[in-house]
mmCIF file of C-alpha atoms in Angstrom:
data_model
loop_
_atom_site.group_PDB
_atom_site.id
_atom_site.type_symbol
_atom_site.label_atom_id
_atom_site.label_comp_id
_atom_site.label_asym_id
_atom_site.label_seq_id
_atom_site.Cartn_x
_atom_site.Cartn_y
_atom_site.Cartn_z
ATOM 1 C CA UNK A 1 -7.993 -2.666 23.720
ATOM 2 C CA UNK A 2 -7.259 -5.803 25.811
ATOM 3 C CA UNK A 3 -9.481 -4.508 28.631
ATOM 4 C CA UNK A 4 -12.484 -3.674 26.427
ATOM 5 C CA UNK A 5 -15.515 -6.000 26.267
ATOM 6 C CA UNK A 6 -15.592 -8.043 23.074
ATOM 7 C CA UNK A 7 -18.536 -6.042 21.721
ATOM 8 C CA UNK A 8 -16.541 -2.816 21.977
ATOM 9 C CA UNK A 9 -13.639 -4.483 20.189
ATOM 10 C CA UNK A 10 -16.003 -5.524 17.393
ATOM 11 C CA UNK A 11 -17.235 -1.923 17.112
ATOM 12 C CA UNK A 12 -13.669 -0.611 17.070
ATOM 13 C CA UNK A 13 -12.499 -2.892 14.273
ATOM 14 C CA UNK A 14 -15.694 -2.404 12.288
ATOM 15 C CA UNK A 15 -15.015 1.328 12.393
ATOM 16 C CA UNK A 16 -11.401 0.772 11.336
ATOM 17 C CA UNK A 17 -12.643 -1.207 8.331
ATOM 18 C CA UNK A 18 -14.990 1.663 7.360
ATOM 19 C CA UNK A 19 -18.082 -0.574 7.567
ATOM 20 C CA UNK A 20 -21.472 0.662 8.624
ATOM 21 C CA UNK A 21 -23.457 -1.546 10.983
ATOM 22 C CA UNK A 22 -25.748 -2.430 8.091
ATOM 23 C CA UNK A 23 -22.932 -3.491 5.750
ATOM 24 C CA UNK A 24 -21.308 -5.465 8.551
ATOM 25 C CA UNK A 25 -24.622 -7.149 9.363
ATOM 26 C CA UNK A 26 -25.217 -8.031 5.704
ATOM 27 C CA UNK A 27 -21.808 -9.686 5.401
ATOM 28 C CA UNK A 28 -22.487 -11.713 8.540
ATOM 29 C CA UNK A 29 -26.008 -12.618 7.496
ATOM 30 C CA UNK A 30 -27.362 -10.954 10.628
ATOM 31 C CA UNK A 31 -29.653 -7.996 11.299
ATOM 32 C CA UNK A 32 -28.432 -4.486 12.044
ATOM 33 C CA UNK A 33 -30.208 -4.730 15.402
ATOM 34 C CA UNK A 34 -28.186 -7.860 16.243
ATOM 35 C CA UNK A 35 -24.915 -6.034 15.493
ATOM 36 C CA UNK A 36 -25.967 -3.033 17.553
ATOM 37 C CA UNK A 37 -26.829 -5.206 20.551
ATOM 38 C CA UNK A 38 -23.495 -7.061 20.316
ATOM 39 C CA UNK A 39 -21.501 -3.849 20.160
ATOM 40 C CA UNK A 40 -23.367 -2.365 23.126
ATOM 41 C CA UNK A 41 -22.865 -5.531 25.167
ATOM 42 C CA UNK A 42 -26.610 -6.273 25.343
ATOM 43 C CA UNK A 43 -26.132 -9.525 23.466
ATOM 44 C CA UNK A 44 -23.310 -11.884 24.397
ATOM 45 C CA UNK A 45 -21.016 -13.541 21.889
ATOM 46 C CA UNK A 46 -20.844 -17.000 23.436
ATOM 47 C CA UNK A 47 -20.293 -19.099 20.303
ATOM 48 C CA UNK A 48 -16.763 -19.399 18.965
ATOM 49 C CA UNK A 49 -18.135 -20.104 15.492
ATOM 50 C CA UNK A 50 -19.756 -16.650 15.441
ATOM 51 C CA UNK A 51 -16.597 -14.985 16.752
ATOM 52 C CA UNK A 52 -14.599 -16.631 13.968
ATOM 53 C CA UNK A 53 -17.133 -15.445 11.374
ATOM 54 C CA UNK A 54 -16.830 -11.880 12.699
ATOM 55 C CA UNK A 55 -13.025 -12.060 12.586
ATOM 56 C CA UNK A 56 -13.205 -13.327 9.005
ATOM 57 C CA UNK A 57 -15.466 -10.454 7.910
ATOM 58 C CA UNK A 58 -13.232 -7.913 9.684
ATOM 59 C CA UNK A 59 -10.090 -9.547 8.204
ATOM 60 C CA UNK A 60 -8.191 -9.830 11.457
ATOM 61 C CA UNK A 61 -6.825 -12.492 13.762
ATOM 62 C CA UNK A 62 -9.544 -13.909 16.005
ATOM 63 C CA UNK A 63 -7.205 -13.542 19.003
ATOM 64 C CA UNK A 64 -7.510 -9.766 18.709
ATOM 65 C CA UNK A 65 -11.278 -10.026 19.198
ATOM 66 C CA UNK A 66 -10.701 -12.177 22.249
ATOM 67 C CA UNK A 67 -8.292 -9.641 23.775
ATOM 68 C CA UNK A 68 -5.240 -11.839 23.330
ATOM 69 C CA UNK A 69 -2.020 -11.290 21.440
ATOM 70 C CA UNK A 70 -2.065 -13.261 18.206
ATOM 71 C CA UNK A 71 0.757 -15.609 17.397
ATOM 72 C CA UNK A 72 3.091 -14.336 14.718
ATOM 73 C CA UNK A 73 3.208 -16.380 11.540
ATOM 74 C CA UNK A 74 6.404 -18.414 11.196
ATOM 75 C CA UNK A 75 6.127 -18.861 7.416
ATOM 76 C CA UNK A 76 8.640 -17.111 5.174
ATOM 77 C CA UNK A 77 5.884 -15.631 2.988
ATOM 78 C CA UNK A 78 4.190 -13.533 5.645
ATOM 79 C CA UNK A 79 1.972 -10.508 5.370
ATOM 80 C CA UNK A 80 1.694 -7.654 7.831
ATOM 81 C CA UNK A 81 -0.457 -8.891 10.703
ATOM 82 C CA UNK A 82 -2.516 -6.778 13.086
ATOM 83 C CA UNK A 83 0.109 -6.889 15.825
ATOM 84 C CA UNK A 84 2.631 -5.366 13.449
ATOM 85 C CA UNK A 85 0.131 -2.763 12.239
ATOM 86 C CA UNK A 86 -0.465 -1.653 15.815
ATOM 87 C CA UNK A 87 3.286 -1.431 16.452
ATOM 88 C CA UNK A 88 3.694 0.765 13.357
ATOM 89 C CA UNK A 89 0.741 2.867 14.526
ATOM 90 C CA UNK A 90 2.361 3.296 17.949
ATOM 91 C CA UNK A 91 5.591 4.455 16.303
ATOM 92 C CA UNK A 92 3.678 6.967 14.168
ATOM 93 C CA UNK A 93 1.903 8.271 17.266
ATOM 94 C CA UNK A 94 5.152 9.274 18.988
ATOM 95 C CA UNK A 95 5.716 13.012 19.385
ATOM 96 C CA UNK A 96 9.244 13.077 20.749
ATOM 97 C CA UNK A 97 9.935 16.324 18.904
ATOM 98 C CA UNK A 98 7.590 18.108 21.321
ATOM 99 C CA UNK A 99 9.145 16.463 24.385
ATOM 100 C CA UNK A 100 12.525 17.703 23.179
ATOM 101 C CA UNK A 101 11.456 21.249 24.013
ATOM 102 C CA UNK A 102 11.360 20.293 27.694
ATOM 103 C CA UNK A 103 13.794 17.429 28.195
ATOM 104 C CA UNK A 104 17.028 16.139 26.724
ATOM 105 C CA UNK A 105 16.424 13.448 24.135
ATOM 106 C CA UNK A 106 18.391 10.187 23.982
ATOM 107 C CA UNK A 107 21.229 10.047 21.473
ATOM 108 C CA UNK A 108 19.946 8.359 18.295
ATOM 109 C CA UNK A 109 21.956 5.871 16.231
ATOM 110 C CA UNK A 110 24.548 7.449 13.924
ATOM 111 C CA UNK A 111 23.125 8.787 10.680
ATOM 112 C CA UNK A 112 25.256 6.331 8.711
ATOM 113 C CA UNK A 113 23.525 3.388 10.398
ATOM 114 C CA UNK A 114 20.079 4.849 9.749
ATOM 115 C CA UNK A 115 21.019 5.569 6.126
ATOM 116 C CA UNK A 116 21.919 1.895 5.585
ATOM 117 C CA UNK A 117 18.731 0.740 7.308
ATOM 118 C CA UNK A 118 16.608 3.039 5.139
ATOM 119 C CA UNK A 119 18.222 1.746 1.930
ATOM 120 C CA UNK A 120 17.636 -1.815 3.102
ATOM 121 C CA UNK A 121 13.981 -1.010 3.886
ATOM 122 C CA UNK A 122 13.453 0.417 0.377
ATOM 123 C CA UNK A 123 14.899 -2.719 -1.202
ATOM 124 C CA UNK A 124 12.816 -4.907 1.101
ATOM 125 C CA UNK A 125 9.694 -3.053 -0.032
ATOM 126 C CA UNK A 126 10.599 -3.197 -3.715
ATOM 127 C CA UNK A 127 11.182 -6.936 -3.380
ATOM 128 C CA UNK A 128 7.717 -7.236 -1.758
ATOM 129 C CA UNK A 129 9.035 -8.702 1.518
ATOM 130 C CA UNK A 130 6.211 -7.088 3.455
ATOM 131 C CA UNK A 131 6.383 -9.271 6.547
ATOM 132 C CA UNK A 132 10.116 -8.604 6.947
ATOM 133 C CA UNK A 133 9.543 -4.893 6.374
ATOM 134 C CA UNK A 134 6.741 -4.725 8.931
ATOM 135 C CA UNK A 135 8.931 -6.162 11.645
ATOM 136 C CA UNK A 136 11.677 -3.621 10.914
ATOM 137 C CA UNK A 137 9.522 -0.515 10.472
ATOM 138 C CA UNK A 138 8.624 0.318 14.098
ATOM 139 C CA UNK A 139 12.256 0.502 15.200
ATOM 140 C CA UNK A 140 13.295 2.299 12.020
ATOM 141 C CA UNK A 141 10.551 4.869 12.557
ATOM 142 C CA UNK A 142 11.644 5.442 16.161
ATOM 143 C CA UNK A 143 15.313 5.745 15.201
ATOM 144 C CA UNK A 144 14.632 8.121 12.309
ATOM 145 C CA UNK A 145 12.286 10.241 14.430
ATOM 146 C CA UNK A 146 14.923 10.431 17.166
ATOM 147 C CA UNK A 147 17.584 11.479 14.651
ATOM 148 C CA UNK A 148 15.324 14.142 13.160
ATOM 149 C CA UNK A 149 14.716 15.531 16.652
ATOM 150 C CA UNK A 150 18.285 15.287 17.946
ATOM 151 C CA UNK A 151 20.257 16.744 15.055
ATOM 152 C CA UNK A 152 18.205 19.916 14.689
ATOM 153 C CA UNK A 153 19.350 22.289 11.943
ATOM 154 C CA UNK A 154 22.448 22.271 9.760
ATOM 155 C CA UNK A 155 23.630 19.547 7.396
ATOM 156 C CA UNK A 156 23.060 16.707 9.858
ATOM 157 C CA UNK A 157 19.592 18.025 10.660
ATOM 158 C CA UNK A 158 18.674 18.145 6.969
ATOM 159 C CA UNK A 159 19.943 14.609 6.438
ATOM 160 C CA UNK A 160 18.005 13.404 9.471
ATOM 161 C CA UNK A 161 14.843 14.978 8.071
ATOM 162 C CA UNK A 162 15.551 13.456 4.651
ATOM 163 C CA UNK A 163 15.905 9.973 6.128
ATOM 164 C CA UNK A 164 12.753 10.340 8.216
ATOM 165 C CA UNK A 165 10.844 11.524 5.154
ATOM 166 C CA UNK A 166 11.912 8.381 3.333
ATOM 167 C CA UNK A 167 10.888 6.133 6.230
ATOM 168 C CA UNK A 168 7.446 7.733 6.316
ATOM 169 C CA UNK A 169 7.136 7.066 2.586
ATOM 170 C CA UNK A 170 8.127 3.414 2.965
ATOM 171 C CA UNK A 171 5.570 3.007 5.751
ATOM 172 C CA UNK A 172 2.891 4.750 3.694
ATOM 173 C CA UNK A 173 3.454 2.552 0.651
ATOM 174 C CA UNK A 174 3.464 -0.716 2.600
ATOM 175 C CA UNK A 175 0.390 0.188 4.659
ATOM 176 C CA UNK A 176 -1.571 1.246 1.566
ATOM 177 C CA UNK A 177 -0.914 -2.031 -0.210
ATOM 178 C CA UNK A 178 -2.254 -3.956 2.751
ATOM 179 C CA UNK A 179 -5.457 -1.987 3.214
ATOM 180 C CA UNK A 180 -4.459 0.331 6.089
ATOM 181 C CA UNK A 181 -5.357 3.431 4.097
ATOM 182 C CA UNK A 182 -5.833 5.941 6.928
ATOM 183 C CA UNK A 183 -2.428 5.114 8.392
ATOM 184 C CA UNK A 184 -0.943 5.285 4.912
ATOM 185 C CA UNK A 185 -2.323 8.785 4.465
ATOM 186 C CA UNK A 186 -0.974 9.876 7.867
ATOM 187 C CA UNK A 187 2.535 8.609 7.081
ATOM 188 C CA UNK A 188 2.550 10.207 3.602
ATOM 189 C CA UNK A 189 1.319 13.527 4.986
ATOM 190 C CA UNK A 190 4.071 13.446 7.616
ATOM 191 C CA UNK A 191 6.593 12.844 4.850
ATOM 192 C CA UNK A 192 5.614 16.041 3.030
ATOM 193 C CA UNK A 193 6.214 18.182 6.120
ATOM 194 C CA UNK A 194 9.540 16.499 6.915
ATOM 195 C CA UNK A 195 10.684 16.735 3.269
ATOM 196 C CA UNK A 196 10.179 20.484 3.370
ATOM 197 C CA UNK A 197 12.450 20.670 6.417
ATOM 198 C CA UNK A 198 15.006 18.616 4.525
ATOM 199 C CA UNK A 199 14.999 21.284 1.819
ATOM 200 C CA UNK A 200 14.561 18.739 -0.972
ATOM 201 C CA UNK A 201 11.735 19.579 -3.412
ATOM 202 C CA UNK A 202 12.113 16.236 -5.191
ATOM 203 C CA UNK A 203 11.674 14.289 -1.956
ATOM 204 C CA UNK A 204 8.589 16.425 -1.309
ATOM 205 C CA UNK A 205 7.409 15.595 -4.817
ATOM 206 C CA UNK A 206 7.733 11.861 -4.170
ATOM 207 C CA UNK A 207 5.930 12.344 -0.848
ATOM 208 C CA UNK A 208 3.144 14.076 -2.778
ATOM 209 C CA UNK A 209 2.453 11.091 -4.979
ATOM 210 C CA UNK A 210 2.437 8.870 -1.882
ATOM 211 C CA UNK A 211 -0.276 11.196 -0.532
ATOM 212 C CA UNK A 212 -2.067 10.900 -3.866
ATOM 213 C CA UNK A 213 -1.905 7.106 -3.667
ATOM 214 C CA UNK A 214 -3.330 7.134 -0.156
ATOM 215 C CA UNK A 215 -6.119 9.515 -1.180
ATOM 216 C CA UNK A 216 -6.939 7.283 -4.135
ATOM 217 C CA UNK A 217 -7.082 4.242 -1.868
ATOM 218 C CA UNK A 218 -9.498 6.162 0.371
ATOM 219 C CA UNK A 219 -11.785 6.792 -2.620
ATOM 220 C CA UNK A 220 -10.713 10.438 -2.978
ATOM 221 C CA UNK A 221 -9.771 10.283 -6.659
ATOM 222 C CA UNK A 222 -10.309 13.926 -7.573
ATOM 223 C CA UNK A 223 -8.116 15.363 -4.771
ATOM 224 C CA UNK A 224 -5.517 12.713 -5.689
ATOM 225 C CA UNK A 225 -5.559 13.910 -9.290
ATOM 226 C CA UNK A 226 -5.282 17.555 -8.294
ATOM 227 C CA UNK A 227 -2.390 17.124 -5.867
ATOM 228 C CA UNK A 228 -0.339 15.046 -8.312
ATOM 229 C CA UNK A 229 -0.855 17.385 -11.267
ATOM 230 C CA UNK A 230 -0.289 20.512 -9.175
ATOM 231 C CA UNK A 231 3.119 19.413 -7.920
ATOM 232 C CA UNK A 232 4.067 17.885 -11.283
ATOM 233 C CA UNK A 233 3.527 21.287 -12.890
ATOM 234 C CA UNK A 234 5.821 22.865 -10.298
ATOM 235 C CA UNK A 235 8.555 20.303 -10.909
ATOM 236 C CA UNK A 236 8.253 20.194 -14.709
ATOM 237 C CA UNK A 237 11.666 20.449 -16.418
ATOM 238 C CA UNK A 238 12.196 23.793 -18.120
ATOM 239 C CA UNK A 239 10.985 27.232 -17.034
ATOM 240 C CA UNK A 240 14.008 27.587 -14.776
ATOM 241 C CA UNK A 241 13.941 23.999 -13.506
ATOM 242 C CA UNK A 242 16.727 21.583 -14.418
ATOM 243 C CA UNK A 243 16.083 18.428 -16.416
ATOM 244 C CA UNK A 244 18.173 16.111 -14.247
ATOM 245 C CA UNK A 245 17.406 12.367 -14.272
ATOM 246 C CA UNK A 246 16.124 12.705 -10.705
ATOM 247 C CA UNK A 247 13.700 15.529 -11.562
ATOM 248 C CA UNK A 248 12.492 13.750 -14.706
ATOM 249 C CA UNK A 249 11.812 10.615 -12.655
ATOM 250 C CA UNK A 250 9.833 12.357 -9.912
ATOM 251 C CA UNK A 251 7.957 14.518 -12.436
ATOM 252 C CA UNK A 252 7.084 11.489 -14.550
ATOM 253 C CA UNK A 253 5.823 9.461 -11.603
ATOM 254 C CA UNK A 254 3.593 12.331 -10.472
ATOM 255 C CA UNK A 255 2.033 12.372 -13.947
ATOM 256 C CA UNK A 256 1.526 8.602 -13.886
ATOM 257 C CA UNK A 257 -0.130 8.694 -10.473
ATOM 258 C CA UNK A 258 -2.309 11.539 -11.695
ATOM 259 C CA UNK A 259 -3.295 9.352 -14.652
ATOM 260 C CA UNK A 260 -4.350 6.559 -12.292
ATOM 261 C CA UNK A 261 -6.536 9.004 -10.359
ATOM 262 C CA UNK A 262 -8.047 10.311 -13.604
ATOM 263 C CA UNK A 263 -8.805 6.741 -14.658
ATOM 264 C CA UNK A 264 -10.626 6.121 -11.390
ATOM 265 C CA UNK A 265 -13.067 8.934 -12.180
ATOM 266 C CA UNK A 266 -13.428 7.830 -15.809
ATOM 267 C CA UNK A 267 -11.611 10.787 -17.385
ATOM 268 C CA UNK A 268 -9.947 9.005 -20.302
ATOM 269 C CA UNK A 269 -8.842 12.239 -22.015
ATOM 270 C CA UNK A 270 -6.854 13.343 -18.966
ATOM 271 C CA UNK A 271 -5.398 9.841 -18.660
ATOM 272 C CA UNK A 272 -4.081 10.069 -22.224
ATOM 273 C CA UNK A 273 -2.621 13.541 -21.677
ATOM 274 C CA UNK A 274 -0.848 12.622 -18.443
ATOM 275 C CA UNK A 275 0.525 9.323 -19.730
ATOM 276 C CA UNK A 276 1.754 11.116 -22.852
ATOM 277 C CA UNK A 277 3.573 13.662 -20.671
ATOM 278 C CA UNK A 278 5.121 10.867 -18.613
ATOM 279 C CA UNK A 279 6.173 9.101 -21.813
ATOM 280 C CA UNK A 280 7.998 12.231 -22.974
ATOM 281 C CA UNK A 281 9.786 12.446 -19.612
ATOM 282 C CA UNK A 282 10.761 8.775 -19.866
ATOM 283 C CA UNK A 283 12.160 9.283 -23.361
ATOM 284 C CA UNK A 284 14.184 12.244 -22.107
ATOM 285 C CA UNK A 285 15.425 10.073 -19.234
ATOM 286 C CA UNK A 286 16.582 7.506 -21.773
ATOM 287 C CA UNK A 287 15.889 4.294 -19.874
ATOM 288 C CA UNK A 288 14.492 2.658 -16.769
ATOM 289 C CA UNK A 289 16.024 3.892 -13.516
ATOM 290 C CA UNK A 290 15.251 3.914 -9.798
ATOM 291 C CA UNK A 291 16.009 7.529 -8.874
ATOM 292 C CA UNK A 292 14.311 8.421 -5.593
ATOM 293 C CA UNK A 293 13.048 4.824 -5.554
ATOM 294 C CA UNK A 294 10.550 5.589 -8.361
ATOM 295 C CA UNK A 295 11.395 2.755 -10.804
ATOM 296 C CA UNK A 296 10.561 5.303 -13.489
ATOM 297 C CA UNK A 297 11.274 4.904 -17.170
ATOM 298 C CA UNK A 298 9.693 3.812 -20.482
ATOM 299 C CA UNK A 299 8.737 0.367 -19.154
ATOM 300 C CA UNK A 300 6.974 1.745 -16.089
ATOM 301 C CA UNK A 301 5.049 4.148 -18.327
ATOM 302 C CA UNK A 302 3.725 1.146 -20.256
ATOM 303 C CA UNK A 303 2.811 -0.608 -17.018
ATOM 304 C CA UNK A 304 0.801 2.413 -15.905
ATOM 305 C CA UNK A 305 -0.806 2.737 -19.334
ATOM 306 C CA UNK A 306 -2.103 -0.816 -18.906
ATOM 307 C CA UNK A 307 -3.127 -0.227 -15.265
ATOM 308 C CA UNK A 308 -5.075 2.913 -16.188
ATOM 309 C CA UNK A 309 -6.870 0.968 -18.925
ATOM 310 C CA UNK A 310 -7.953 -1.606 -16.342
ATOM 311 C CA UNK A 311 -9.312 1.159 -14.113
ATOM 312 C CA UNK A 312 -11.244 2.494 -17.109
ATOM 313 C CA UNK A 313 -12.684 -0.972 -17.734
ATOM 314 C CA UNK A 314 -10.758 -1.337 -20.993
ATOM 315 C CA UNK A 315 -9.448 -4.853 -20.416
ATOM 316 C CA UNK A 316 -8.640 -5.525 -24.075
ATOM 317 C CA UNK A 317 -6.454 -2.414 -24.366
ATOM 318 C CA UNK A 318 -4.723 -3.307 -21.101
ATOM 319 C CA UNK A 319 -3.903 -6.804 -22.346
ATOM 320 C CA UNK A 320 -2.748 -5.518 -25.741
ATOM 321 C CA UNK A 321 -0.473 -3.003 -23.988
ATOM 322 C CA UNK A 322 0.904 -5.773 -21.772
ATOM 323 C CA UNK A 323 1.762 -7.889 -24.804
ATOM 324 C CA UNK A 324 3.754 -5.019 -26.354
ATOM 325 C CA UNK A 325 5.929 -4.378 -23.276
ATOM 326 C CA UNK A 326 9.614 -4.948 -23.883
ATOM 327 C CA UNK A 327 10.461 -8.255 -22.220
ATOM 328 C CA UNK A 328 14.015 -7.317 -21.340
ATOM 329 C CA UNK A 329 12.936 -4.021 -19.772
ATOM 330 C CA UNK A 330 10.198 -5.756 -17.807
ATOM 331 C CA UNK A 331 12.540 -8.458 -16.519
ATOM 332 C CA UNK A 332 14.921 -5.761 -15.242
ATOM 333 C CA UNK A 333 12.272 -4.194 -13.003
ATOM 334 C CA UNK A 334 12.188 -5.080 -9.314
ATOM 335 C CA UNK A 335 9.830 -7.894 -8.213
ATOM 336 C CA UNK A 336 7.180 -5.692 -6.550
ATOM 337 C CA UNK A 337 6.671 -3.654 -9.718
ATOM 338 C CA UNK A 338 6.434 -6.721 -11.961
ATOM 339 C CA UNK A 339 4.068 -8.635 -9.677
ATOM 340 C CA UNK A 340 1.915 -5.519 -9.253
ATOM 341 C CA UNK A 341 1.619 -5.281 -13.037
ATOM 342 C CA UNK A 342 0.714 -8.951 -13.393
ATOM 343 C CA UNK A 343 -2.050 -8.421 -10.840
ATOM 344 C CA UNK A 344 -3.338 -5.505 -12.928
ATOM 345 C CA UNK A 345 -3.316 -7.673 -16.055
ATOM 346 C CA UNK A 346 -5.108 -10.459 -14.190
ATOM 347 C CA UNK A 347 -7.851 -7.897 -13.551
ATOM 348 C CA UNK A 348 -7.798 -7.019 -17.250
ATOM 349 C CA UNK A 349 -8.292 -10.654 -18.221
ATOM 350 C CA UNK A 350 -11.205 -11.021 -15.810
ATOM 351 C CA UNK A 351 -12.819 -8.050 -17.542
ATOM 352 C CA UNK A 352 -12.545 -10.078 -20.757
ATOM 353 C CA UNK A 353 -13.906 -13.186 -19.072
ATOM 354 C CA UNK A 354 -10.653 -15.105 -19.656
ATOM 355 C CA UNK A 355 -10.175 -16.801 -16.286
ATOM 356 C CA UNK A 356 -7.427 -19.098 -17.571
ATOM 357 C CA UNK A 357 -5.168 -16.173 -18.499
ATOM 358 C CA UNK A 358 -6.137 -14.321 -15.316
ATOM 359 C CA UNK A 359 -5.107 -17.398 -13.332
ATOM 360 C CA UNK A 360 -1.836 -17.546 -15.244
ATOM 361 C CA UNK A 361 -1.072 -13.938 -14.307
ATOM 362 C CA UNK A 362 -1.826 -14.570 -10.630
ATOM 363 C CA UNK A 363 0.395 -17.644 -10.548
ATOM 364 C CA UNK A 364 3.242 -15.829 -12.320
ATOM 365 C CA UNK A 365 2.912 -12.890 -9.913
ATOM 366 C CA UNK A 366 3.018 -15.298 -6.984
ATOM 367 C CA UNK A 367 6.227 -16.844 -8.297
ATOM 368 C CA UNK A 368 7.824 -13.409 -8.600
ATOM 369 C CA UNK A 369 6.690 -11.818 -5.346
ATOM 370 C CA UNK A 370 4.355 -14.015 -3.279
ATOM 371 C CA UNK A 371 3.433 -11.336 -0.742
ATOM 372 C CA UNK A 372 2.245 -8.976 -3.510
ATOM 373 C CA UNK A 373 -0.379 -11.566 -4.477
ATOM 374 C CA UNK A 374 -1.126 -13.251 -1.166
ATOM 375 C CA UNK A 375 -1.303 -10.174 1.042
ATOM 376 C CA UNK A 376 -3.102 -7.471 -0.947
ATOM 377 C CA UNK A 377 -6.887 -7.112 -0.587
ATOM 378 C CA UNK A 378 -7.236 -6.334 -4.315
ATOM 379 C CA UNK A 379 -5.518 -9.633 -5.139
ATOM 380 C CA UNK A 380 -8.031 -11.440 -2.942
ATOM 381 C CA UNK A 381 -10.845 -9.775 -4.893
ATOM 382 C CA UNK A 382 -9.336 -10.898 -8.202
ATOM 383 C CA UNK A 383 -8.884 -14.445 -6.936
ATOM 384 C CA UNK A 384 -12.499 -14.535 -5.720
ATOM 385 C CA UNK A 385 -13.610 -13.354 -9.156
ATOM 386 C CA UNK A 386 -11.525 -16.033 -10.869
ATOM 387 C CA UNK A 387 -12.927 -18.778 -8.644
ATOM 388 C CA UNK A 388 -16.481 -17.545 -9.132
ATOM 389 C CA UNK A 389 -16.111 -17.608 -12.926
ATOM 390 C CA UNK A 390 -14.320 -20.974 -13.077
ATOM 391 C CA UNK A 391 -16.531 -23.791 -14.295
ATOM 392 C CA UNK A 392 -16.232 -26.891 -12.172
ATOM 393 C CA UNK A 393 -13.229 -27.540 -9.943
ATOM 394 C CA UNK A 394 -10.433 -24.964 -10.339
ATOM 395 C CA UNK A 395 -7.010 -26.200 -11.483
ATOM 396 C CA UNK A 396 -4.823 -27.480 -8.658
ATOM 397 C CA UNK A 397 -2.268 -24.609 -8.774
ATOM 398 C CA UNK A 398 -5.035 -21.990 -8.470
ATOM 399 C CA UNK A 399 -6.808 -23.943 -5.738
ATOM 400 C CA UNK A 400 -3.545 -24.163 -3.788
ATOM 401 C CA UNK A 401 -2.817 -20.450 -4.239
ATOM 402 C CA UNK A 402 -6.346 -19.602 -3.141
ATOM 403 C CA UNK A 403 -5.826 -21.707 -0.018
ATOM 404 C CA UNK A 404 -2.561 -19.892 0.757
ATOM 405 C CA UNK A 405 -4.390 -16.587 0.329
ATOM 406 C CA UNK A 406 -7.291 -17.661 2.545
ATOM 407 C CA UNK A 407 -9.792 -17.271 -0.293
ATOM 408 C CA UNK A 408 -12.535 -19.870 -0.265
ATOM 409 C CA UNK A 409 -12.718 -22.139 -3.310
#
């Protein structure tokens, strides 16, 4: 990439952002012909102001367009930057398992060390420390891939595959939240294959709803619905399957993710059926737990009920559901889950035209888990909507948050 002309770099990143030349041109206020000439190198980009505008539209560091390595952000509330995304991509592109057929592979770290690192990565994700997670993921991916390759079959081989499957899921979830949907899909798909080698159907079930999330983010709602419901039916308690807390949790989360996909295509009847099934699983579970890192339980069912209502455009029902959530149960959830919900409810309030309450939700979410609000593209859309609907000058706290997020007031 560093050796490419700037026009080729523009074309590359435009393609990564899934923008046509026409859409890109419209956002820049230029013609499609102008964009085409820039990308082919016929027209030079000799004004820094234009380069900065292009970087802003493509949502990347201007240094990447100039073929330089961007400086890493020193602030404690950091998002995943493009350098870190490319490092994660490079780790995902490794195929050491094939090389192992021909050459001896280096000895990986002990499984105990990787196990601790994976647990720490899950907690980092569920506390919405995305910048910290991004810096750890490339090495963790390499170590887990090396362990999966080196330990082969047997108990150690199955544990190595299990750990790698989890790392792929962590990477998929983090990348999806930050708009890298294709990479998220790749990591989730890898997790399904590795989970099968690990011999753990529940891990494969969790990997399935990560795939469903990635498909949904890519605008593929119907396949996301089908894959979640299909595997949920296979894992349903009863009919020879146990009703362990772990199975109930994975089964319930598959139903909830299926409900979110159904909401995206406007199928309210299926949403009700799937949420009802998840509610029954949560009641059988008897409380909120974090088996297989699902955060599943009665409270999370309510959060998804509200989120599905937002997707259906039913802001009033979403807000009413939010107001009925048990406060103690909500407070016990991990920060990422709570801030994610507050972002959903902020969207619900914007549907009602209540920008004051929407602002309140954004500010509360930022206090809980700043990166969940400041780093996610959907949060930027909500903030833009709030600012657009605000009459006069926005309140100081919202103006300051918007500035931190890079959203123009």
